[in-house]
PDB file of C-alpha atoms in Angstrom:
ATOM      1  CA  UNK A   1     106.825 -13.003  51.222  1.00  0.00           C
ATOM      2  CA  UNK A   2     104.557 -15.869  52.227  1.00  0.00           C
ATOM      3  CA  UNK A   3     105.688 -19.275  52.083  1.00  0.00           C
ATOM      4  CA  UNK A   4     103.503 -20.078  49.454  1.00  0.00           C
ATOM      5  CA  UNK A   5     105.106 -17.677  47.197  1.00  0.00           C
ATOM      6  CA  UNK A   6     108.967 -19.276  48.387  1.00  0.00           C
ATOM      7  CA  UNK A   7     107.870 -22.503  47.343  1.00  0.00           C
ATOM      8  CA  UNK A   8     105.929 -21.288  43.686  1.00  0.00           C
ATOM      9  CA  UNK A   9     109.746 -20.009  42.805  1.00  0.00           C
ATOM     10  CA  UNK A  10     110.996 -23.198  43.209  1.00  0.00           C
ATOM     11  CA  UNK A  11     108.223 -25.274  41.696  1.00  0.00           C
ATOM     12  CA  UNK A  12     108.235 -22.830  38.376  1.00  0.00           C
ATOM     13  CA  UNK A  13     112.028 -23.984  38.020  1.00  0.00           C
ATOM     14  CA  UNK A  14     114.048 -20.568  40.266  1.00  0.00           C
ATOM     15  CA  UNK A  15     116.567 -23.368  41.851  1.00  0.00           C
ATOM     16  CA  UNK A  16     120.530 -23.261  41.995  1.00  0.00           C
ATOM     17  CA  UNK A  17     122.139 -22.938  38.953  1.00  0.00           C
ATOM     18  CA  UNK A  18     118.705 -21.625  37.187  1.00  0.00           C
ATOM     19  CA  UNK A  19     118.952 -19.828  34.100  1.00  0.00           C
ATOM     20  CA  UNK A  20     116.954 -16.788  33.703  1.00  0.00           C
ATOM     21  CA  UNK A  21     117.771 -15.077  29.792  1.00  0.00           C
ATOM     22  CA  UNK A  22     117.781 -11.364  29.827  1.00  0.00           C
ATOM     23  CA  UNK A  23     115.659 -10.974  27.089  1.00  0.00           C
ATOM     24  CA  UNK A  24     112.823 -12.875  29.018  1.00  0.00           C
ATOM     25  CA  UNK A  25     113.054  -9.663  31.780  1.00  0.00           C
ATOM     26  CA  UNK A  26     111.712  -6.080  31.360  1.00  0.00           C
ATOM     27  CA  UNK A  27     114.569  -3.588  31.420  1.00  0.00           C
ATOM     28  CA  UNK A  28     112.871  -1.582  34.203  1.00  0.00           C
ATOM     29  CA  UNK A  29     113.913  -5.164  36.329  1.00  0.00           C
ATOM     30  CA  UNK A  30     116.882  -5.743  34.853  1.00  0.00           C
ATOM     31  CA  UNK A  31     118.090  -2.053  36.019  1.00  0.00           C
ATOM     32  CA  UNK A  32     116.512  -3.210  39.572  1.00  0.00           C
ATOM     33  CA  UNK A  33     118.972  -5.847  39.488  1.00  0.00           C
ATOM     34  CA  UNK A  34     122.185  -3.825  38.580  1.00  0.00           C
ATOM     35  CA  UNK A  35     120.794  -1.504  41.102  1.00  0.00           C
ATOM     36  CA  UNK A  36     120.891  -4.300  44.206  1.00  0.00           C
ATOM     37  CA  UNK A  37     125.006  -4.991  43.718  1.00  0.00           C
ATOM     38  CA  UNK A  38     127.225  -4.476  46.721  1.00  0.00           C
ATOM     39  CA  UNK A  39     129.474  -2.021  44.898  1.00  0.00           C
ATOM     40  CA  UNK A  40     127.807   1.258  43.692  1.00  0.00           C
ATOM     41  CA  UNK A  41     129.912   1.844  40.904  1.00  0.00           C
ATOM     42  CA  UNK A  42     129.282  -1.757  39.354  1.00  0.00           C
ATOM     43  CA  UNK A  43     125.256  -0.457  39.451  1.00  0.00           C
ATOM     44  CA  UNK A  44     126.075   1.455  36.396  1.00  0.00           C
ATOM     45  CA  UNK A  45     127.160  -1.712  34.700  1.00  0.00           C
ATOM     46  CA  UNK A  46     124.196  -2.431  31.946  1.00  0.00           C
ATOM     47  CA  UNK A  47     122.753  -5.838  32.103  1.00  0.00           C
ATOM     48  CA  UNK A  48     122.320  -6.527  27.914  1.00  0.00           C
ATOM     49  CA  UNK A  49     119.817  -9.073  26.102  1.00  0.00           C
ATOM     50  CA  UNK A  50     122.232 -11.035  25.413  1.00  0.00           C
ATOM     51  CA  UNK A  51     123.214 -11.858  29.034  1.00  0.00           C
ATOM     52  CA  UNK A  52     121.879 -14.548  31.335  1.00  0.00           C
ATOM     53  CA  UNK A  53     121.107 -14.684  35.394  1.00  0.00           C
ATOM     54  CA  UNK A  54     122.773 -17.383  36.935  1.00  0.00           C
ATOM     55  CA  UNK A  55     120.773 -18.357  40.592  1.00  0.00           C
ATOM     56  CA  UNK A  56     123.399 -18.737  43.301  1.00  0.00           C
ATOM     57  CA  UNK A  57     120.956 -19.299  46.667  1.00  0.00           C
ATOM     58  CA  UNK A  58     120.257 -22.693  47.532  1.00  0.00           C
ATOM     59  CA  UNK A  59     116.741 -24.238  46.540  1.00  0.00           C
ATOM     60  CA  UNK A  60     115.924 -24.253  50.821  1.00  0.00           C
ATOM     61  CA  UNK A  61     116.564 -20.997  50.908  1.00  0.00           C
ATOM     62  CA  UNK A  62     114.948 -19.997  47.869  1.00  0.00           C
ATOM     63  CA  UNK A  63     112.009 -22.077  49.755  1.00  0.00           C
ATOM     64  CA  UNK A  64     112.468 -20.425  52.954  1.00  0.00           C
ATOM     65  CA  UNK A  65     109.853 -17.298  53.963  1.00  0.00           C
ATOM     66  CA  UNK A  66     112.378 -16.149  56.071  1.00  0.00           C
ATOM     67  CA  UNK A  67     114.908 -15.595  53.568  1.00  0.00           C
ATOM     68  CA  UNK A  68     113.709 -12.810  51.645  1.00  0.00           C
ATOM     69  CA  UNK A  69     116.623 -12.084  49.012  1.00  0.00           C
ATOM     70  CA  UNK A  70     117.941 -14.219  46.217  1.00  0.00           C
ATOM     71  CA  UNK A  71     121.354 -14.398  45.084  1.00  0.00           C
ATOM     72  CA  UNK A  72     121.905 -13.587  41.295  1.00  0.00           C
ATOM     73  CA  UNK A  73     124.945 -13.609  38.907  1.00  0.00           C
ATOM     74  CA  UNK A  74     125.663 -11.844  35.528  1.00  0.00           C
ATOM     75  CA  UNK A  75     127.087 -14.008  33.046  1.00  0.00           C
ATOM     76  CA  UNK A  76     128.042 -12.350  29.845  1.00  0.00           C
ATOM     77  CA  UNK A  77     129.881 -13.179  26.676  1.00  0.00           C
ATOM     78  CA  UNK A  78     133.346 -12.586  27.092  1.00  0.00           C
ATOM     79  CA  UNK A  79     135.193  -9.498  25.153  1.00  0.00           C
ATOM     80  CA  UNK A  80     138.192  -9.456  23.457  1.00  0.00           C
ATOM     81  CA  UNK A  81     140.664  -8.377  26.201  1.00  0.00           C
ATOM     82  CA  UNK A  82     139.563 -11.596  27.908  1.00  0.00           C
ATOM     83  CA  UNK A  83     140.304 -13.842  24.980  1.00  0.00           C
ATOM     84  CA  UNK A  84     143.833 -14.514  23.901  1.00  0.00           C
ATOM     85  CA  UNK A  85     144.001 -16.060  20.455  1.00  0.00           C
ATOM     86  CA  UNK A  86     140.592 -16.095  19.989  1.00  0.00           C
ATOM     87  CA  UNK A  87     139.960 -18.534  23.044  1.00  0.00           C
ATOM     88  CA  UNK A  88     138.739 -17.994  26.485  1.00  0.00           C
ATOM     89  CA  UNK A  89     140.414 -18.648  30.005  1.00  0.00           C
ATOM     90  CA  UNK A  90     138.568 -21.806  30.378  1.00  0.00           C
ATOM     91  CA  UNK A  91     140.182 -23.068  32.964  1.00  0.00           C
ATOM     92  CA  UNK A  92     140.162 -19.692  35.270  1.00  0.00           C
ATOM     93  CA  UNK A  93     142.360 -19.430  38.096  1.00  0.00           C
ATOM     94  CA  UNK A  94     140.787 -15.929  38.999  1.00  0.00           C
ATOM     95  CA  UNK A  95     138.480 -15.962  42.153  1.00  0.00           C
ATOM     96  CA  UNK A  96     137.622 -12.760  40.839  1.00  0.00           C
ATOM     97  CA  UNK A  97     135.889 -13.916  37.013  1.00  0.00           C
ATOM     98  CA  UNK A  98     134.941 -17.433  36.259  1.00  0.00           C
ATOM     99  CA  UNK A  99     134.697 -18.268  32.189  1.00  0.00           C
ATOM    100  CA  UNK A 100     132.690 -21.500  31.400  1.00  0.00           C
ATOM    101  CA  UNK A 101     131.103 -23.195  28.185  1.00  0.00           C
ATOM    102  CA  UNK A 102     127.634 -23.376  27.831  1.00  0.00           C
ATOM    103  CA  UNK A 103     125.445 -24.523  24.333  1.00  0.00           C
ATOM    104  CA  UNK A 104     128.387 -23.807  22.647  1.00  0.00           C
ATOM    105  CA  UNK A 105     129.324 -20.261  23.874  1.00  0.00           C
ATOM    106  CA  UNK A 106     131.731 -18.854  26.251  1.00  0.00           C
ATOM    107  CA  UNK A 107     130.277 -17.130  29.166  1.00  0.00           C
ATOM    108  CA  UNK A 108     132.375 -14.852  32.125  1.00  0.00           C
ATOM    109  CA  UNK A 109     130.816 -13.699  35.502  1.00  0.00           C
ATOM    110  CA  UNK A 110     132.788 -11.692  37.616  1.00  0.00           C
ATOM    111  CA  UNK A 111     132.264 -11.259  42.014  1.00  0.00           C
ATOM    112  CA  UNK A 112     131.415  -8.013  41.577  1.00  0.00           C
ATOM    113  CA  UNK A 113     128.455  -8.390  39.398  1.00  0.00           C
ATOM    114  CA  UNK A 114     126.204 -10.952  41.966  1.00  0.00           C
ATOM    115  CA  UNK A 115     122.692  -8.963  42.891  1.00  0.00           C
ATOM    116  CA  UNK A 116     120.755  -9.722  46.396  1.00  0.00           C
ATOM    117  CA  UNK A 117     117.290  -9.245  45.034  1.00  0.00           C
ATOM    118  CA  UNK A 118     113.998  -9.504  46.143  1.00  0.00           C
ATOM    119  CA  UNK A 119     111.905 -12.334  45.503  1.00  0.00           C
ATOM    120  CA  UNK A 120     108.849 -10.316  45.196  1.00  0.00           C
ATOM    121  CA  UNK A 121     110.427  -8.638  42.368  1.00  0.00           C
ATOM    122  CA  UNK A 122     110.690 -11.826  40.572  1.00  0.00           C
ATOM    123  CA  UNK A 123     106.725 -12.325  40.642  1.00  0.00           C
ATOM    124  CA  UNK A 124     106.424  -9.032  39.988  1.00  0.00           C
ATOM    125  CA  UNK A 125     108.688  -9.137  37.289  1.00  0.00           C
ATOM    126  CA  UNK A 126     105.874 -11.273  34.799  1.00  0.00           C
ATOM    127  CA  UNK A 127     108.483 -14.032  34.069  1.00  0.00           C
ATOM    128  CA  UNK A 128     107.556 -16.421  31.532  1.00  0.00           C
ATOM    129  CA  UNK A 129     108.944 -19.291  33.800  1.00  0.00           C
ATOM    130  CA  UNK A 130     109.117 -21.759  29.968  1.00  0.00           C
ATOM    131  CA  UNK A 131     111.953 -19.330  29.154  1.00  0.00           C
ATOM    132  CA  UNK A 132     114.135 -20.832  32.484  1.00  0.00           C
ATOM    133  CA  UNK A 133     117.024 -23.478  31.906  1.00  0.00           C
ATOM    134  CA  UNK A 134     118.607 -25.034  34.238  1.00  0.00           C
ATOM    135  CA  UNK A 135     122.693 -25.785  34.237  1.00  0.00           C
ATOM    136  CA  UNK A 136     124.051 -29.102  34.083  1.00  0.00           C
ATOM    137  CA  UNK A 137     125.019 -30.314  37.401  1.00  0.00           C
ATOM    138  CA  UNK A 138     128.650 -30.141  36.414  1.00  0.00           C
ATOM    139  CA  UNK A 139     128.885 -26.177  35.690  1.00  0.00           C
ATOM    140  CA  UNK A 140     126.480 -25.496  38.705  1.00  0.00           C
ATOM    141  CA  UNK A 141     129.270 -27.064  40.941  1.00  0.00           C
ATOM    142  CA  UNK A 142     131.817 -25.599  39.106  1.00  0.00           C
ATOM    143  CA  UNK A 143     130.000 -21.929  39.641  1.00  0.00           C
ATOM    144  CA  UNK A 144     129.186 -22.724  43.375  1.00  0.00           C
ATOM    145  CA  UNK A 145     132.895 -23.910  44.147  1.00  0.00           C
ATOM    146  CA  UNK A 146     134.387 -20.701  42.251  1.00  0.00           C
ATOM    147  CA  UNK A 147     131.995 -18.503  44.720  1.00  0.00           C
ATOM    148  CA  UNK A 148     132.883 -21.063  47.737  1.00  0.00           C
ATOM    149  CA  UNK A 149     136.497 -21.067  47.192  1.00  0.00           C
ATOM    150  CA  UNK A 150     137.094 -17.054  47.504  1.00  0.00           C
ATOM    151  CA  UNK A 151     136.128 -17.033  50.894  1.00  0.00           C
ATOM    152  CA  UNK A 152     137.048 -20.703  52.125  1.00  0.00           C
ATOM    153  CA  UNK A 153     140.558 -21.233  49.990  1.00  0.00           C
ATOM    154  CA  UNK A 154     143.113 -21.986  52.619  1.00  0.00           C
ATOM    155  CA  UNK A 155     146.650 -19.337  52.573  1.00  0.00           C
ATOM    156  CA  UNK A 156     149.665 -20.988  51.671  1.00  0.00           C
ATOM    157  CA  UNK A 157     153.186 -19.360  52.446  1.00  0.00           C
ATOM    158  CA  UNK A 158     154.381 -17.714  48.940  1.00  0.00           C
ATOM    159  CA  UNK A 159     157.483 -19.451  48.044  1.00  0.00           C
ATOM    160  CA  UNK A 160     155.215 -22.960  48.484  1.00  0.00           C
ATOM    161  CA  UNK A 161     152.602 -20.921  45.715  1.00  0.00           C
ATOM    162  CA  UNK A 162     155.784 -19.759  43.689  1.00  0.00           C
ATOM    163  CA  UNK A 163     157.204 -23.348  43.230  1.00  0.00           C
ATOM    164  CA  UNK A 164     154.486 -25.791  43.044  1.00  0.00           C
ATOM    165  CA  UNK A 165     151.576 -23.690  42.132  1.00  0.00           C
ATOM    166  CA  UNK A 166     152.406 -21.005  39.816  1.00  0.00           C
ATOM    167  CA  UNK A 167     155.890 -21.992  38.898  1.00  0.00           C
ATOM    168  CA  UNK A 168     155.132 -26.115  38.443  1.00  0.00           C
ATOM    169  CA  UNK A 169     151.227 -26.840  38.027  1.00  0.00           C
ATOM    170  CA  UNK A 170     150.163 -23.392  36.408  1.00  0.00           C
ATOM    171  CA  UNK A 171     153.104 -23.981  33.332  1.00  0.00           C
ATOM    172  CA  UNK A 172     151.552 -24.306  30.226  1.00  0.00           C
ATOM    173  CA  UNK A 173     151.199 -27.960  29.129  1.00  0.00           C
ATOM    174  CA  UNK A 174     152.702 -29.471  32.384  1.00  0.00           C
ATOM    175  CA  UNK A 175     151.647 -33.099  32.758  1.00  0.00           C
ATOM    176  CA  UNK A 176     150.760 -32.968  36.263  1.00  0.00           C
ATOM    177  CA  UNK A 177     148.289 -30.335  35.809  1.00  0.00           C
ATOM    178  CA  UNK A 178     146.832 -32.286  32.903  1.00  0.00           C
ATOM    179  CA  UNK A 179     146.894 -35.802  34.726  1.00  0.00           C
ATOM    180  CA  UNK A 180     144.903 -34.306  37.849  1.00  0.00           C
ATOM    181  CA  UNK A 181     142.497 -32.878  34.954  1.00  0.00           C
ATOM    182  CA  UNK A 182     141.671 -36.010  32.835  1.00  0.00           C
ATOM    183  CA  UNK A 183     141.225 -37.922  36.359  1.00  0.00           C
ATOM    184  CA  UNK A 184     139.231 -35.647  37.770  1.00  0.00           C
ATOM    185  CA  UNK A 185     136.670 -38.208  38.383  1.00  0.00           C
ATOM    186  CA  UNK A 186     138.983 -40.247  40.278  1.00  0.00           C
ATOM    187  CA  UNK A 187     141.313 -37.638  42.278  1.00  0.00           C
ATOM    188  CA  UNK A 188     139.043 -35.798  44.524  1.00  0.00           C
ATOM    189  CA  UNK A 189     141.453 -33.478  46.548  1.00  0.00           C
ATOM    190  CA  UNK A 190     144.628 -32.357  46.940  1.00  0.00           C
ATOM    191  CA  UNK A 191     145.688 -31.904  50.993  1.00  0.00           C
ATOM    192  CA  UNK A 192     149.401 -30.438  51.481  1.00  0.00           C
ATOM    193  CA  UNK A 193     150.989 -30.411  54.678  1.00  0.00           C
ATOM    194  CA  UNK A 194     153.666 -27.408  55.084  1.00  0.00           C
ATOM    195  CA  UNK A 195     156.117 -26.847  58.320  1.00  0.00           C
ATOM    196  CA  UNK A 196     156.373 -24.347  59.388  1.00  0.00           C
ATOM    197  CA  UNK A 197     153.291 -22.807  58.266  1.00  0.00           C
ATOM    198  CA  UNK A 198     154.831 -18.963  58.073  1.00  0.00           C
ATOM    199  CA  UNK A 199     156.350 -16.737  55.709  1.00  0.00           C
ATOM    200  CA  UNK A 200     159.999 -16.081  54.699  1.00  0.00           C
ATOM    201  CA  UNK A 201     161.471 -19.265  56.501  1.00  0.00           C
ATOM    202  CA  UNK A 202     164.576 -20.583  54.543  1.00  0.00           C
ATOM    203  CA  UNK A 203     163.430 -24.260  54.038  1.00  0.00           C
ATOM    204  CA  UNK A 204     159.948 -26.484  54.009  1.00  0.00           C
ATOM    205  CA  UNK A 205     159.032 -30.348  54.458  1.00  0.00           C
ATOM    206  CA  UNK A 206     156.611 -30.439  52.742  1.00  0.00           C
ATOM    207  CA  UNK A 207     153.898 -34.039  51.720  1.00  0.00           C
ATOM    208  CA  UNK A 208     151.138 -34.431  49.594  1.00  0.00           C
ATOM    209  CA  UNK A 209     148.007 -36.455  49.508  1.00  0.00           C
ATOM    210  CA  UNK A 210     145.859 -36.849  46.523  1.00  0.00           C
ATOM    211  CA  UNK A 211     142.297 -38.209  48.334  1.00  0.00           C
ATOM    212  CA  UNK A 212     140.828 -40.631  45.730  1.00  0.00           C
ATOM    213  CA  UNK A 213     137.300 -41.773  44.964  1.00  0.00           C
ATOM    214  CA  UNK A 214     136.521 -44.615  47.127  1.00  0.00           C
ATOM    215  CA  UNK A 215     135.402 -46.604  43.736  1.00  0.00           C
ATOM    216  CA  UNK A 216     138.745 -46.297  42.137  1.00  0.00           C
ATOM    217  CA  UNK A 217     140.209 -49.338  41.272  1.00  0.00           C
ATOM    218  CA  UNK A 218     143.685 -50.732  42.922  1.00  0.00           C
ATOM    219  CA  UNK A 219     145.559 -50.369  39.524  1.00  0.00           C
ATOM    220  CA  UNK A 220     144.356 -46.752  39.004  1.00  0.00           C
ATOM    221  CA  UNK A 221     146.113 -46.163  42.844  1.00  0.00           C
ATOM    222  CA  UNK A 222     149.284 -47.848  42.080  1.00  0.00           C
ATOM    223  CA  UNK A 223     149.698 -45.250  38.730  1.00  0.00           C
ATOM    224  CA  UNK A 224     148.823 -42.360  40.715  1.00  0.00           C
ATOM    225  CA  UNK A 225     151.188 -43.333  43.587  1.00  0.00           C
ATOM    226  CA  UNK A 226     153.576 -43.876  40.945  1.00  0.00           C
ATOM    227  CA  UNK A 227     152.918 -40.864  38.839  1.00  0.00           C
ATOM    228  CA  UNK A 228     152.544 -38.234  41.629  1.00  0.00           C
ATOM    229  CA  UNK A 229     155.736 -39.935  43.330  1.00  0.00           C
ATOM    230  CA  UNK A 230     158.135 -38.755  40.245  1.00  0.00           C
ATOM    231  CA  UNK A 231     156.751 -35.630  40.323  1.00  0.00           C
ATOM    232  CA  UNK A 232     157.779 -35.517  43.823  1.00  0.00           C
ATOM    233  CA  UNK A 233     160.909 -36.584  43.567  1.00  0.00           C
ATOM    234  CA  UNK A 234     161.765 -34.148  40.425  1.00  0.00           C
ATOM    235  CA  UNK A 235     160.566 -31.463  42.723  1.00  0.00           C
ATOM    236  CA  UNK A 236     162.690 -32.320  45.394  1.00  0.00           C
ATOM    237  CA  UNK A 237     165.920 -32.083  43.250  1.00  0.00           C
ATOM    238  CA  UNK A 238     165.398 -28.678  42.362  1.00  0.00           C
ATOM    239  CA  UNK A 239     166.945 -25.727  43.770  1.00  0.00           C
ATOM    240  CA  UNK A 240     164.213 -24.466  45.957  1.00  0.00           C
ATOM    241  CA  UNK A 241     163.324 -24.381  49.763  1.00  0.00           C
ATOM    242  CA  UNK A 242     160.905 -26.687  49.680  1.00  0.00           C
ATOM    243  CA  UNK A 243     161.787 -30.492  51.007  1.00  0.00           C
ATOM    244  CA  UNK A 244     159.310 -33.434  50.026  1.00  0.00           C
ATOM    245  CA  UNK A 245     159.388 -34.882  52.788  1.00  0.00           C
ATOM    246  CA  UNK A 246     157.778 -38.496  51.316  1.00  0.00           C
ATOM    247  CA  UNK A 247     160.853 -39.037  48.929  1.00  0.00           C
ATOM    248  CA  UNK A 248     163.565 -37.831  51.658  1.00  0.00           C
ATOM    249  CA  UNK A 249     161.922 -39.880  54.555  1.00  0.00           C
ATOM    250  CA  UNK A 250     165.235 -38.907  56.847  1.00  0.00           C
ATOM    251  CA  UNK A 251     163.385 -35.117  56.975  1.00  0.00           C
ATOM    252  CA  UNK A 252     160.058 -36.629  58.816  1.00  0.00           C
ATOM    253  CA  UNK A 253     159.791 -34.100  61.353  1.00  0.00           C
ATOM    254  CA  UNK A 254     159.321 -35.362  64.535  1.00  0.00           C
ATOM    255  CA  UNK A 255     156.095 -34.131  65.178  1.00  0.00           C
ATOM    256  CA  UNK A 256     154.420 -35.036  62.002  1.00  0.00           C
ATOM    257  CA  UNK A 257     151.523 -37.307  62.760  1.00  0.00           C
ATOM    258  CA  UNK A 258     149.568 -37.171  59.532  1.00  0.00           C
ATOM    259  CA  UNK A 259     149.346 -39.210  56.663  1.00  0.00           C
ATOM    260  CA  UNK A 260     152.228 -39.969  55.031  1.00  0.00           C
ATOM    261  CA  UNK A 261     150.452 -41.879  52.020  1.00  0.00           C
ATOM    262  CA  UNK A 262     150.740 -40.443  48.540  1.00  0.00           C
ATOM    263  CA  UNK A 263     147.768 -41.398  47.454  1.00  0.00           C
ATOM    264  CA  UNK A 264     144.470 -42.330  49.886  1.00  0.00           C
ATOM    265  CA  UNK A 265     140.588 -42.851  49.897  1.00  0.00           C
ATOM    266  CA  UNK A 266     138.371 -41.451  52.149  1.00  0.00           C
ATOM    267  CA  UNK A 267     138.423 -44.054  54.376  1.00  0.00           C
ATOM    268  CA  UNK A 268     141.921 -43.774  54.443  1.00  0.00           C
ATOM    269  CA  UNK A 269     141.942 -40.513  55.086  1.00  0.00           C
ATOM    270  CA  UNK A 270     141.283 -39.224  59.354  1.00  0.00           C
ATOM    271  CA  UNK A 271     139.807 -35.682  61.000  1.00  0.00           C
ATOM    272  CA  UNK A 272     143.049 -35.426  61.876  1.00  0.00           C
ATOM    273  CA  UNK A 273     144.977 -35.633  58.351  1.00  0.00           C
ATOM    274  CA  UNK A 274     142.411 -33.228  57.469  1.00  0.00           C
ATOM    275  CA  UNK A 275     142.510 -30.716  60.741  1.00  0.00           C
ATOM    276  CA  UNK A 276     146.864 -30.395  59.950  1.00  0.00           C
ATOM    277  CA  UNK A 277     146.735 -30.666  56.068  1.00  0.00           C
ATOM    278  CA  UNK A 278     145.408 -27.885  53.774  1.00  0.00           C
ATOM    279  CA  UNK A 279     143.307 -28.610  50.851  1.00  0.00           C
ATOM    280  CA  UNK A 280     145.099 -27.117  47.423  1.00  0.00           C
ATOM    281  CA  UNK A 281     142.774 -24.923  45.773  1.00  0.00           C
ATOM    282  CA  UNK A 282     143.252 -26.671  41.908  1.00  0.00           C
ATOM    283  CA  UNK A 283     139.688 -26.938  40.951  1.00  0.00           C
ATOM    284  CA  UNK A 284     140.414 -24.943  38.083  1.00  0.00           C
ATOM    285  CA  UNK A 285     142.162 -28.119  36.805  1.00  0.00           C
ATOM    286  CA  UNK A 286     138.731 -30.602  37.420  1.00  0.00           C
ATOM    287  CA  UNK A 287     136.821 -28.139  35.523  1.00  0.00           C
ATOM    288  CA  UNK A 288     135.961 -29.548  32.438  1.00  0.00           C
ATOM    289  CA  UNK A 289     136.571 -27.150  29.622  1.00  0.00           C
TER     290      UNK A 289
END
């Protein structure tokens, strides 16, 4: 591939988060794209009219001559085992299937689908390039941090995942869960900081941060303090290992020289805090549905 070529791609609208309809591709491509998946036996998975191609590279190195592959992504309607009550897992916790909304219809992609195809082939492949769409910047970061997050998601120990994750946040209509969604403008992150950092130990101090926008206002800090404080502190009184250690400040370890703040911007917030604190995976919860 020429550079000239790389750059035509992304001036006829192949960028991140493109949108290239099925039905706008021969089928003799479309098998040449089920036929460039990692795993052999997902090759035999169909792509259908119906479908859409979801571009995962980035626009340089869609640009770049070097880079002679593009990433690609299946997304198809969901079917009926994924839907419970006749609605979707919006909010997907699964790094292995992401469901989003787009134009009004449900749409799944799942790891194992994602093609490394040819660029060539996509000249080749007499593309009517009015028939792309692009995704709204909000689902494009919400596909690119799914993808991101299943090789970059930092390990917790289990019985930290068993209490706070799945047994507190991932509880149907549990107001934390649902305040860190509606403010998802405003609460960035989530960083934990766990001693020790191992499996199977009997008990484990344990803080939180919540890193907020550096545009939030003063008031919005003071009800987040407040709010992920009680939350805290109704965690702490339960019968489990783990020890908060910002509402039982006597259980400081020693050696603990991060942030202690609930709540802090990025300014706030040092290399450091970030270097001994892990971030919580909960972007399933800033996803808007």
């Amino acid at each position: 591939m020429n550079d000239q070529e790389g750059i035509s791609l992304i001036d006829n609208g192949i960028r991140q988060g493109c949108i290239i309809p099925a039905n706008a591709l021969d089928k003799s491509v479309l098998e040449s794209i089920c036929e460039s998946r990692a795993i052999p036996a997902e090759r035999k998975k169909e792509i259908i009219e119906s479908d859409l191609l979801l571009v995962l590279s980035q626009d340089c190195d869609i640009a770049n001559e070097s880079e002679r592959y593009i990433e690609l992504i299946v997304a198809s309607k969901p079917n009926a085992r994924s839907r419970r009550n006749n609605e979707p897992l919006q909010r997907t916790r699964n790094l292995r299937k992401l469901h989003f909304k787009y134009q009004d219809t449900f749409w799944e992609c799942r790891v194992d689908r994602i093609s490394v195809f040819p660029k060539t082939e996509i000249f080749a492949a007499g593309l009517d390039w009015s028939q792309l769409q692009q995704l709204p910047d909000d689902l494009r970061e919400m596909l690119i941090t799914w993808r991101i997050n299943r090789y970059s998601r930092a390990p917790l120990p289990d019985v930290f995942n068993g209490v706070f994750v799945s047994g507190y946040l991932r509880k149907g209509g549990n107001e934390l869960a649902q305040y860190l969604e509606n403010h998802r403008d405003d609460i960035l992150d989530i960083y934990v900081y766990i001693f020790p950092d191992i499996e199977g130990a009997e008990r484990y101090q344990v803080s939180i941060t919540a890193l907020l926008s550096a545009q939030c206002s003063g008031d919005f800090m003071d009800e987040c303090r407040d709010f992920l404080l009680k939350h805290l502190e109704f965690l702490h009184s339960q019968d489990n290992p783990l020890c908060f250690i910002q509402v039982s400040l006597d259980d400081i370890p020693d050696h603990a020289a991060h942030t202690l703040e609930i709540v802090a911007t990025p300014e706030e917030m040092t290399m450091h805090d970030t270097f001994v604190m892990k971030r919580l995976s909960v972007d399933y919860l800033c996803f808007p549905d």
